[in-house]
Every structure is written in structure tokens, then in C-alpha cells.
XYZ file of C-alpha atoms in Angstrom:
466
model
C 81.054 117.742 51.289
C 82.011 114.095 50.747
C 85.411 115.138 49.449
C 85.908 117.518 52.373
C 84.975 114.882 54.972
C 87.305 112.393 53.300
C 90.213 114.822 53.470
C 89.345 115.797 57.040
C 89.335 112.176 58.141
C 92.646 111.563 56.408
C 94.147 114.704 57.942
C 93.260 113.552 61.429
C 95.346 110.437 60.808
C 98.553 112.441 60.448
C 99.068 113.043 64.195
C 98.008 109.457 64.938
C 101.393 108.399 63.514
C 102.990 109.697 66.733
C 100.860 107.532 69.010
C 102.567 104.124 68.643
C 105.986 105.326 69.833
C 104.497 107.663 72.452
C 102.116 105.078 73.870
C 104.641 102.246 73.981
C 107.357 104.357 75.599
C 104.914 105.783 78.125
C 103.830 102.329 79.263
C 107.254 100.664 79.152
C 108.805 103.427 81.263
C 105.992 103.540 83.864
C 106.643 102.779 87.546
C 104.917 99.401 87.348
C 107.166 98.348 84.453
C 110.735 99.544 83.688
C 110.444 102.731 85.798
C 112.476 105.089 83.586
C 111.199 108.603 84.440
C 112.897 110.340 81.523
C 110.957 108.275 78.994
C 107.717 109.482 80.548
C 108.351 112.625 78.503
C 106.676 110.766 75.636
C 103.366 111.378 77.406
C 103.467 115.001 76.245
C 102.290 113.712 72.843
C 99.041 112.423 74.314
C 98.527 115.582 76.349
C 98.865 117.863 73.315
C 96.605 116.167 70.820
C 94.864 119.477 70.097
C 98.136 120.907 68.780
C 98.894 117.802 66.734
C 95.378 117.718 65.283
C 95.586 121.411 64.320
C 98.871 120.798 62.533
C 97.602 117.619 60.875
C 94.429 119.246 59.532
C 96.342 122.284 58.293
C 98.779 120.027 56.453
C 96.101 117.714 55.089
C 93.784 120.415 53.735
C 96.425 122.832 52.460
C 96.562 122.969 48.664
C 100.306 122.660 48.239
C 102.945 119.952 48.027
C 105.247 121.631 50.553
C 103.485 121.214 53.906
C 106.010 123.116 56.050
C 104.310 126.522 56.063
C 100.807 125.036 56.538
C 102.105 123.061 59.529
C 103.540 126.223 61.083
C 100.291 128.053 60.345
C 98.353 125.321 62.158
C 100.641 125.541 65.175
C 100.291 129.323 65.350
C 96.509 129.029 65.041
C 96.077 126.657 67.998
C 98.660 128.533 70.079
C 96.896 131.870 69.664
C 93.496 130.272 70.227
C 94.529 128.559 73.467
C 96.344 131.628 74.780
C 93.416 133.892 73.944
C 90.941 131.614 75.682
C 93.224 131.427 78.706
C 93.394 135.213 78.971
C 89.638 135.689 78.755
C 88.495 132.632 80.676
C 90.933 130.214 82.275
C 88.189 127.659 82.828
C 87.654 127.140 79.090
C 89.263 124.139 77.394
C 88.288 123.321 73.826
C 90.486 120.191 73.816
C 90.513 118.429 70.423
C 87.732 120.678 69.153
C 90.114 123.609 69.453
C 92.575 121.674 67.323
C 89.925 121.028 64.683
C 88.828 124.688 64.576
C 92.423 125.945 64.489
C 93.405 123.446 61.803
C 90.442 124.329 59.601
C 91.144 128.048 59.934
C 94.842 127.557 59.244
C 94.129 125.572 56.088
C 91.577 128.124 54.904
C 93.866 131.089 55.543
C 96.778 129.355 53.836
C 94.751 128.436 50.762
C 93.319 131.954 50.496
C 96.515 133.955 50.989
C 99.440 131.769 49.863
C 99.803 133.732 46.607
C 99.420 137.213 48.084
C 101.757 139.831 46.583
C 102.956 142.726 48.716
C 104.872 145.926 47.841
C 108.574 145.303 47.247
C 109.639 146.597 50.668
C 107.397 143.949 52.289
C 107.964 141.254 49.684
C 109.669 138.937 52.194
C 106.377 138.609 54.093
C 104.326 137.917 50.948
C 103.582 134.736 49.057
C 103.181 131.614 51.163
C 104.643 133.414 54.189
C 101.708 135.823 54.287
C 99.353 133.254 55.881
C 101.705 133.219 58.904
C 100.871 136.871 59.519
C 97.201 136.514 58.640
C 96.542 133.556 60.931
C 97.719 135.520 63.965
C 95.465 138.449 63.108
C 92.507 136.157 62.404
C 92.800 133.865 65.420
C 92.762 136.695 67.967
C 89.123 137.687 67.258
C 88.230 134.018 66.835
C 89.557 133.364 70.335
C 87.393 136.219 71.562
C 84.370 134.789 69.770
C 84.830 131.309 71.180
C 85.306 132.676 74.689
C 81.649 133.689 74.419
C 80.294 130.816 72.323
C 82.232 127.865 73.673
C 80.660 127.675 77.149
C 77.330 126.899 75.459
C 78.926 124.477 73.013
C 80.806 122.846 75.889
C 77.554 122.382 77.775
C 76.097 120.623 74.743
C 79.160 118.408 74.309
C 79.161 117.536 78.013
C 75.488 116.631 77.771
C 76.218 114.403 74.769
C 79.138 112.780 76.601
C 77.026 112.146 79.663
C 74.268 110.723 77.480
C 76.703 108.415 75.655
C 78.280 107.254 78.902
C 74.903 107.143 80.612
C 73.604 104.748 77.975
C 76.007 102.230 79.453
C 76.302 99.021 77.491
C 74.091 100.266 74.664
C 76.191 103.419 74.207
C 79.309 101.277 73.883
C 77.503 99.028 71.404
C 76.534 102.046 69.280
C 80.107 103.346 69.223
C 81.579 99.950 68.339
C 79.007 99.392 65.590
C 79.590 102.746 63.898
C 83.357 102.448 64.323
C 83.251 99.543 61.850
C 80.221 100.621 59.847
C 81.754 103.989 58.880
C 85.182 102.526 58.062
C 84.486 101.926 54.337
C 83.771 105.628 53.923
C 86.839 106.704 55.898
C 84.623 108.696 58.275
C 85.225 106.606 61.406
C 88.285 108.721 62.222
C 86.098 111.787 62.728
C 84.018 109.970 65.350
C 87.026 108.208 66.857
C 88.892 111.471 67.411
C 86.218 112.748 69.792
C 85.851 109.503 71.761
C 89.586 108.812 71.925
C 90.717 112.344 72.797
C 87.649 114.368 73.827
C 85.250 112.117 75.739
C 85.070 112.590 79.511
C 87.350 114.472 81.853
C 89.865 113.341 84.458
C 92.165 115.239 86.797
C 95.584 113.673 87.332
C 97.475 113.670 90.636
C 99.344 116.775 89.475
C 96.050 118.609 88.938
C 96.120 118.481 85.139
C 92.718 118.039 83.485
C 92.754 115.624 80.549
C 90.070 114.356 78.192
C 89.534 111.356 75.940
C 89.277 107.614 76.516
C 92.852 106.861 75.442
C 94.471 109.721 77.336
C 92.442 109.137 80.498
C 93.044 105.390 80.441
C 96.809 105.744 80.106
C 96.811 108.299 82.918
C 95.049 105.953 85.307
C 91.403 107.055 85.150
C 89.483 104.091 86.649
C 86.445 104.933 84.511
C 88.227 105.017 81.134
C 88.651 102.092 78.785
C 85.123 100.754 78.438
C 84.832 102.283 74.958
C 88.169 100.734 73.973
C 88.272 97.194 75.341
C 85.910 95.636 72.812
C 88.345 96.295 69.990
C 90.763 93.758 71.470
C 88.058 91.161 70.850
C 87.619 92.266 67.232
C 91.281 92.711 66.324
C 92.813 89.763 68.206
C 90.039 87.200 67.783
C 87.312 88.341 65.378
C 89.449 89.187 62.346
C 91.609 86.015 62.648
C 88.361 83.991 62.862
C 87.089 85.634 59.676
C 90.409 84.874 57.986
C 90.162 81.222 59.037
C 86.586 80.985 57.763
C 87.556 82.417 54.379
C 90.567 80.083 54.155
C 88.509 77.010 55.032
C 85.761 77.990 52.598
C 88.164 78.460 49.672
C 87.563 76.227 46.659
C 90.345 77.469 44.374
C 93.848 78.825 44.985
C 93.742 77.475 48.516
C 97.446 78.029 49.219
C 97.337 81.612 48.012
C 94.151 82.295 49.969
C 95.645 80.802 53.119
C 98.803 82.908 52.729
C 96.801 86.107 52.213
C 94.448 85.391 55.120
C 97.295 84.404 57.437
C 99.128 87.637 56.699
C 96.010 89.722 57.291
C 95.144 87.865 60.488
C 98.659 88.344 61.869
C 98.573 92.045 60.981
C 95.310 92.483 62.873
C 96.404 90.380 65.863
C 99.714 92.203 66.322
C 98.979 95.762 65.210
C 95.193 96.119 65.197
C 95.061 96.980 61.468
C 92.016 95.160 60.116
C 91.314 96.547 56.652
C 93.302 93.957 54.619
C 90.820 91.313 55.799
C 87.692 93.459 56.014
C 87.929 94.636 52.418
C 88.059 91.074 51.118
C 84.369 90.641 51.983
C 83.033 94.192 52.372
C 81.848 94.595 48.791
C 81.109 90.968 48.013
C 78.789 90.601 51.011
C 77.468 93.718 52.783
C 75.545 91.293 55.011
C 78.802 89.931 56.410
C 80.126 93.421 57.006
C 76.990 94.539 58.845
C 77.271 91.380 60.931
C 80.911 92.227 61.628
C 79.865 95.722 62.751
C 77.220 94.255 65.043
C 79.729 91.827 66.562
C 82.177 94.678 67.205
C 79.523 96.599 69.100
C 78.443 93.434 70.892
C 82.039 92.741 71.977
C 82.329 96.120 73.707
C 78.906 95.695 75.291
C 79.834 92.241 76.614
C 83.025 93.454 78.261
C 81.143 96.340 79.864
C 78.460 94.032 81.288
C 81.180 91.751 82.675
C 83.003 94.682 84.276
C 86.075 94.227 82.045
C 87.962 97.460 81.323
C 90.976 97.638 79.041
C 92.550 100.179 76.699
C 95.242 100.920 74.174
C 97.472 103.731 73.027
C 97.294 103.255 69.256
C 95.884 99.874 68.233
C 94.001 97.056 69.908
C 96.580 94.392 69.073
C 98.403 91.978 71.317
C 101.245 94.448 72.004
C 98.917 97.027 73.519
C 96.974 94.282 75.280
C 100.025 93.004 77.126
C 101.615 96.374 77.889
C 98.426 97.888 79.302
C 97.248 94.842 81.223
C 98.318 96.356 84.559
C 96.055 99.362 83.942
C 93.017 97.215 83.172
C 90.261 95.790 85.325
C 89.869 92.023 84.877
C 91.844 92.337 81.659
C 92.766 88.642 81.543
C 89.107 87.814 80.977
C 89.426 89.385 77.524
C 90.993 86.088 76.421
C 88.089 83.700 77.253
C 85.569 86.243 75.958
C 87.667 86.610 72.827
C 87.747 82.851 72.296
C 83.961 82.755 72.538
C 83.720 85.495 69.914
C 86.279 83.636 67.779
C 83.891 80.680 67.645
C 80.908 82.949 66.987
C 82.709 84.789 64.182
C 84.035 81.631 62.570
C 80.776 79.671 62.710
C 78.570 82.426 61.306
C 81.009 83.600 58.630
C 81.796 80.088 57.412
C 78.094 79.192 57.344
C 77.062 82.309 55.402
C 79.996 82.103 52.970
C 79.328 78.471 52.097
C 75.523 78.465 52.185
C 75.087 81.740 50.277
C 78.115 81.010 48.072
C 79.662 84.407 48.824
C 82.442 85.089 46.230
C 85.188 85.980 48.690
C 88.871 85.299 48.000
C 89.309 81.657 46.996
C 85.726 81.331 45.786
C 85.883 83.784 42.890
C 87.386 82.852 39.574
C 90.067 85.258 38.343
C 90.652 86.848 41.740
C 94.300 87.548 42.515
C 95.921 88.344 45.788
C 98.483 90.955 46.678
C 101.132 88.283 47.020
C 100.443 86.954 43.513
C 101.094 90.347 41.984
C 104.042 91.173 44.179
C 106.695 89.758 41.863
C 106.250 92.440 39.242
C 106.379 92.407 35.455
C 110.124 92.899 35.486
C 112.506 91.363 37.975
C 114.357 94.624 38.526
C 111.200 96.294 39.788
C 110.211 96.030 43.413
C 106.822 94.761 44.497
C 105.691 98.304 45.283
C 106.824 99.649 41.927
C 104.880 96.957 40.140
C 101.702 97.501 42.135
C 101.987 101.280 41.672
C 102.528 100.911 37.914
C 99.495 98.631 37.601
C 97.328 100.960 39.679
C 98.362 103.999 37.623
C 97.485 102.147 34.441
C 94.056 101.120 35.704
C 93.009 104.557 37.002
C 93.425 106.231 33.641
C 97.103 107.160 33.694
C 98.916 110.076 35.276
C 96.854 112.613 33.276
C 93.785 111.541 35.251
C 95.412 111.993 38.698
C 94.746 115.351 40.362
C 96.201 114.456 43.786
C 97.653 111.390 45.456
C 97.752 110.792 49.218
C 97.523 107.872 51.606
C 96.491 106.875 55.100
C 97.562 103.727 56.952
C 96.014 101.229 54.553
C 94.586 103.200 51.616
C 95.587 105.302 48.671
C 93.340 108.369 48.631
C 93.252 109.760 45.104
C 91.380 112.595 43.447
C 90.857 111.872 39.779
C 89.656 114.063 36.957
C 87.246 111.286 35.973
C 86.411 108.418 38.325
C 84.811 106.407 35.539
C 88.256 105.698 34.052
C 89.192 103.635 37.125
C 88.617 99.938 36.459
C 87.701 98.315 39.782
C 88.060 94.734 38.554
C 91.547 95.325 37.166
C 92.600 97.246 40.273
C 91.650 94.268 42.421
C 93.545 91.922 40.135
C 96.528 94.270 40.494
C 96.526 93.729 44.272
C 93.904 96.081 45.732
C 91.835 94.640 48.565
C 89.011 97.067 47.849
C 88.058 100.092 45.762
C 85.723 102.854 46.961
C 84.485 105.524 44.566
C 83.105 108.669 46.186
C 81.350 111.148 43.946
C 82.792 111.923 40.521
C 86.399 112.504 41.525
C 87.454 110.781 44.766
C 88.562 107.185 44.999
C 90.125 105.102 47.760
C 92.173 102.034 46.923
C 92.818 99.688 49.842
C 96.258 98.070 49.566
C 96.938 97.257 53.225
C 99.780 98.349 55.538
C 102.052 98.940 52.523
C 99.979 101.946 51.425
C 102.745 104.454 52.167
C 105.271 102.502 50.072
C 102.868 102.097 47.172
C 101.936 105.794 47.309
C 105.588 106.811 47.209
C 106.212 104.702 44.116
C 102.988 105.938 42.532
C 103.989 109.556 43.138
C 107.408 108.848 41.658
C 105.830 107.382 38.523
C 103.505 110.376 38.133
C 106.330 112.875 38.499
C 108.660 110.891 36.243
C 106.086 110.699 33.455
C 105.451 114.436 33.781
C 108.921 115.311 32.523
């Protein structure tokens, strides 16, 4: 189950890759900005998240290197499901849940039937093409089933949504807390997907019904954004404050620590990617990470109580903050609130680090940073090649690797034997954090360069296989 939830969370990240371009173009081309109607076509991405999620899950869970057929299977699954529901009951809308169900079914059907052999006259439709036929046949009765079941499920989901929203400030605190608290396990994406793309309902001027905090906020819903605004406080002020506290508390390698913290703080401030900083203290001080989770929830609660509403399209960094300011309510007040949280973060983190002697970067002998290892063991090798080679060595070699994937900041590996992975050496090789899950799954946090490192790691594995 842990392995499945890890892969599901990773799979849901695949369609998220489309959000930065879609969100930025949608805002830049809006009437209150550049007013370029054609570029508003990018909004179709946000309005079809169920399709993207179905495709992403089908690709992520399919047991094959070539993801083309699984992607098509996922698209066919959600298309048949939506059309079937529309025929039987036009009032039904499964939203992102339909994408999850369709994606799971597509992946299952593909994995079960990709090696099916048919008689020679039908051989063209066999093999990995057979799931394309099977998914159509399977999704028709599933659509019929959900036309009966979903109204009850929808009532339950609506009740949960109303309860979460009805909890007001406390509900926002709970979401913000678990958004950070579940991050080390990679499970926050599962919760985020519902809140971002399934929570609430809003009807646009054209009569289109849309769901989700992000989608509703970008489409002008005056009640959307309260579950999003607090992340601007965390990403733009909280994480930089933590980085400053760690830098100021450093006793050794102060220049290297400052460089690493500055890079991580800038990444969080601009893009909203926080893991390079968070994983420097997550394992050395769970107390600090719980405190960080509490502050994230408290930030959202504070904005709600002050009537401040803001939102983002893909990340709560300064780019989204500026572009979406016109859609916010009292959005400028995020800055003074953020400065107050900056002081709170810095004071408490610096105090705990120094008084409890927390062995964060700069206070731990033998700790190396990503920059220190970036030069490589041979000048002809790139930084990513060197990091990948070191990681492969310290996880037991290519014979121990069963699968290799990545999300935005992590390598997600399935190993034959997790015990062969040396956490200390992996961190010295440049990893910000190492998470072992069960006997086979491991996540190695390397920061925003995860995709580059994964590509080099995959190349090394394939090269050594010949």
C-alpha cells in the first residue's frame, strides 16, 4: 500500500507540469493585464484536469518504459466515463475523482492485458494494443455503475467540502499543517489534488461549472483562494527565514552553508519549491519540521481571519503573487503579514538550532552540500553525471535498481534491497534527504535538478547493462 500510494502521488505530479505555462499565460493575457484573447486558450488546461490526471496516473502506474499506449488508454478511459455519465445523467460531474478512477482502471487494464496474444488474423490488435480495446469495453459498464453510485459519493464529498469550508480558519489551518506534514512521505499531492482541483463549485459567466481552489480562483470566484494564500507566507518568507537562521547558526563551512541556503531560499521565493531547504532539517530535527508545519497552517489561518484572499496557478512564489494580485482581496497585506512570520520563523528556528545544538548544515562535521559535490570526480563529467554516479554507487549499484523515476525534487527508486542504500554517503554525495519506505522504495531528495540527475542515472544504468 505504501508503494502504491507513493506511485499514485508521483503520478499525479505528471499533469502538474502543464500548470506553470497554462497559469502564467492565462493571467498575462487576461483583460486586466495584456488582454490577448487568443492566449486565454491556455485555460483549457485548468478546465480539463480530470483528463490530465487520468493520463498521468495511467502513465505513472503502467509497468512499461514506453508510456505512449498507457497515456492513450487513460485518455480513452476518462472520455468513455464522462460520455457515459453524460448520457445517463447530465447533472453528474465526477471532476478530478473521475480522472483518478479512469487513470487507475487504465493502468490496471494495461498491466493485465499488455501481453495478450490473439489469433493471427487479429494479431494487430494484440499485445500492448489490446488494452485500448479492453478499456473501452470495461469503462462502459463502469460508467453505468458510477451513474448509480456517484450521487451518493458526491453527497458525501459535498458534505466533507462544506465541513472543511465551514470550519473556517481551523479548516484552513488543518489543510496547511497536513500539506507540510505529509510532504516527507510524498502523500501531500493526494490531498492537494482534491483541494486544488475538486474543492467547491463555481459557475462562470458562460455557465460552465468548475471545481477546485486553483481553478475557481483563476476564474474569478470571490470565495476561492483562502486555502491557497497562506503558502505565499511560507514560500516567500518562512523558508528564506529558515535559510537565514541556518546560515547564521553555522559554525563550520560558513561560506558553503550560506551559498546552499541562499540558493534554496531563492528557489522557494521565486518558484515555491521548498524541499531543498526543508530536507536539511527534516531528519535532524523533527521538532523543527512539526513547528514548520504548524506555522504553515497558522499562516493560512491568519490570512483568513484578516480577510486576505490570494491564490496561485502552480506555486506560491513571487511570480504568482504579482501576477494574481488583481484577483486577490487585500493581497498587498500578504507582505506585512509575511514579514511578521519571517521574524517568527527566524527567531524560533535560530533559538532551537543553537540552544538544542541541532546538527543542521554547517553544524555537522563531514556534511557536504550539493555545490561541493557538483564539480565531479573527473572534469569531463557534468555535475549531474557525477551526482548520478555517486548515487548509483551508494544504493548498491545498477543490479539493485528495479525502477527509477523522479518528481520535481526527488528521485523515486524501487530497489531490490533498501538496506544496501547508505544514507550517510548519499547525503555526502549531494542528497538533501533520504527516505526509505518499506523494504524496496526509497526517495532521494536532490532539489529542482531531480529530472537532470534522474536522466543521467538512467543513462548509467542502461549503459552498464550492455
